[in-house]
Amino acid sequence: MADEVKRGLEGVVAATTKLSFIDGAAGILEYCGYNITDIARFATFEEVMYLLWYGRLPTQKELRAFSQKIRRERTIDSSVIRILQTCAKHIDAMDALRTAVSYLAQCDPDLSNNSAEANIRKGIRLAAKFPTIVAAFYRVKQGKKVIAPMLNLSSGANFLYMLRGTIPNEVEANAMETDFILTAEHELNASTFTTRVTVSTLSDLHSAICSGISTLKGPLHGGARAEVYKMLDKIQKPERAEAFIQRALKQGQKIMGFGHRVYKTYDPRAILFKETALALANFKKDKKWYMIATKVEDVVIKELVEKLGKPIYPNVDFYTGPVYKYLDIPSELTTAIFALGRIAGWVAHALEQYADNRLIRPNALYIGPHNLKYVPLEQR
Ligand SMILES: CC(C)(COP(=O)(O)OP(=O)(O)OC[C@H]1O[C@@H](n2cnc3c(N)ncnc32)[C@H](O)[C@@H]1OP(=O)(O)O)[C@@H](O)C(=O)NCCC(=O)NCCS
């Protein structure tokens, strides 16, 4: 009987999609038919958003117009900043982002319009404002002045600029842009699935995006990045990595940034993040974080793959650890940064779901008792 239940919905095909194709055994990921390696090497994040939302690559003219629309929407007004100032200082940037999206819903002229055109307009506004909100919340928490976005910078460069107040160099800007691109879309991952579930009730895009943010926050999903970052901080030196991982495995702990529900080999995004980490290490002339991460990877592969035969390889989150260290990203922003890329996929899936909707409502196998005699409250 238990066989009827697919725990964690593993292996269940719950939707058709034209957005991403994953071959978990071969380690292949495509966005709308384009290999992720080509996308990461040649496209910009804005181009990826266009591809996912319109289903094809834009012409130069189309991309120019689309980029312009997005960049014009980067600014947040003083009412949003006031909301961020009201948020408690101890909350995660994901909580602040979710709060801001809830607030932005009421300001959006298209709030209850679920047409594809309106949803793209809302998607543009949200995707453009996400980095501004996260950077502004961080600076408010630090007691620093909020920095307005620069419209002539790429998404990645602009985000780093709003965090730091200085324009990043090209290597750093490219690394941030690559992060957004690699994170943009990944089929029916947990947060995208919840986004689609919310859309399937014909609720609005802002509500669906709040569902996505809430689901991404957990440590088994986007929150794994924060755990990887903390792990690098604890290890501190490459020569300490082996003992640290051996101890964690002996204690039965999961190593964050490893393992995947779908990939049973190297996650292709991990390979690209690893290249990005190396590029930053070389640029900064500081191999420390890269060396710690590669040592952790070697030990996990040796212990789990080679000795135990478990297909536990680095996933998309693992090499964000050294990348964020080199970019001086504070650990408290690591999960929120995931959302800055993933909003592209959430909106794309919302568009797909609205276009061909059926309420998503699975069943549960009841395993509790039956026919219990109701005992009145005063007799219990
Ligand atoms: C991603 C993840 C949730 C997938 O979970 P899942 O498909 O439900 O797989 P399970 O948790 O059932 O793991 C299957 C087996 O591999 C082991 N395993 C999975 N991930 C592991 C990890 N990161 N470290 C050590 N062992 C791991 C489990 O202990 C389990 O072993 P068992 O069969 O001996 O009990 C899981 O790999 C994980 O928790 N990884 C760490 C968190 C993370 O990096 N998340 C980001 C994902 S992109």
Coordinates of N, CA and C in Angstrom, one line a residue, residues 18 21 37 78 89 111 115 118 138 140 149-150 184 207-208 214 232 238 244 270 306 352 368 372:
K18 N 7.9 23.7 -21.7 CA 8.8 24.0 -22.8 C 10.0 24.8 -22.2
F21 N 14.8 21.4 -19.9 CA 14.9 19.9 -20.0 C 16.1 19.5 -19.1
T37 N 25.4 25.5 -20.8 CA 26.8 25.9 -20.9 C 26.8 27.1 -22.0
S78 N 9.8 55.4 -2.2 CA 10.1 55.6 -0.7 C 9.2 54.7 0.2
K89 N 15.2 43.8 12.2 CA 16.6 43.7 11.7 C 17.1 42.2 11.7
L111 N -2.7 44.2 -10.9 CA -2.8 43.1 -9.9 C -3.8 42.0 -10.2
S115 N -4.0 38.1 -17.6 CA -3.7 37.9 -19.0 C -2.1 37.7 -19.1
A118 N -0.4 41.1 -19.1 CA -0.3 41.7 -17.8 C 0.7 41.0 -16.9
Y138 N 19.5 45.2 2.9 CA 20.8 44.9 3.5 C 21.4 46.2 4.0
V140 N 19.8 49.1 4.7 CA 19.0 49.6 5.8 C 19.4 48.9 7.1
P149 N 19.4 52.3 -8.1 CA 20.0 51.5 -9.2 C 20.6 52.4 -10.3
M150 N 21.6 51.8 -11.0 CA 22.1 52.5 -12.2 C 21.6 51.8 -13.4
A184 N 18.3 30.8 -12.9 CA 17.1 31.3 -13.5 C 15.9 30.3 -13.5
S207 N 0.9 36.8 -5.6 CA 0.7 35.7 -4.6 C 1.6 34.5 -4.9
A208 N 1.6 34.1 -6.2 CA 2.4 33.0 -6.6 C 3.9 33.2 -6.3
S214 N 8.7 31.8 -0.4 CA 8.6 31.1 0.9 C 9.2 29.7 0.8
L232 N 32.1 26.8 4.8 CA 33.4 27.3 4.4 C 34.0 28.1 5.5
P238 N 42.2 25.0 3.7 CA 42.0 23.7 2.9 C 42.5 22.5 3.6
F244 N 37.0 17.8 8.7 CA 35.7 18.4 8.9 C 34.6 17.5 8.3
A270 N 26.9 23.2 -11.4 CA 27.9 23.2 -10.5 C 29.3 23.3 -11.2
E306 N 32.6 7.0 -4.3 CA 33.5 5.9 -4.5 C 33.4 4.7 -3.5
E352 N 3.1 29.6 -18.2 CA 2.8 28.3 -18.8 C 1.5 27.8 -18.1
G368 N -4.8 7.1 9.1 CA -5.2 7.2 10.4 C -6.3 6.2 10.7
L372 N -13.9 6.1 15.0 CA -13.7 6.4 16.5 C -15.0 6.9 17.1

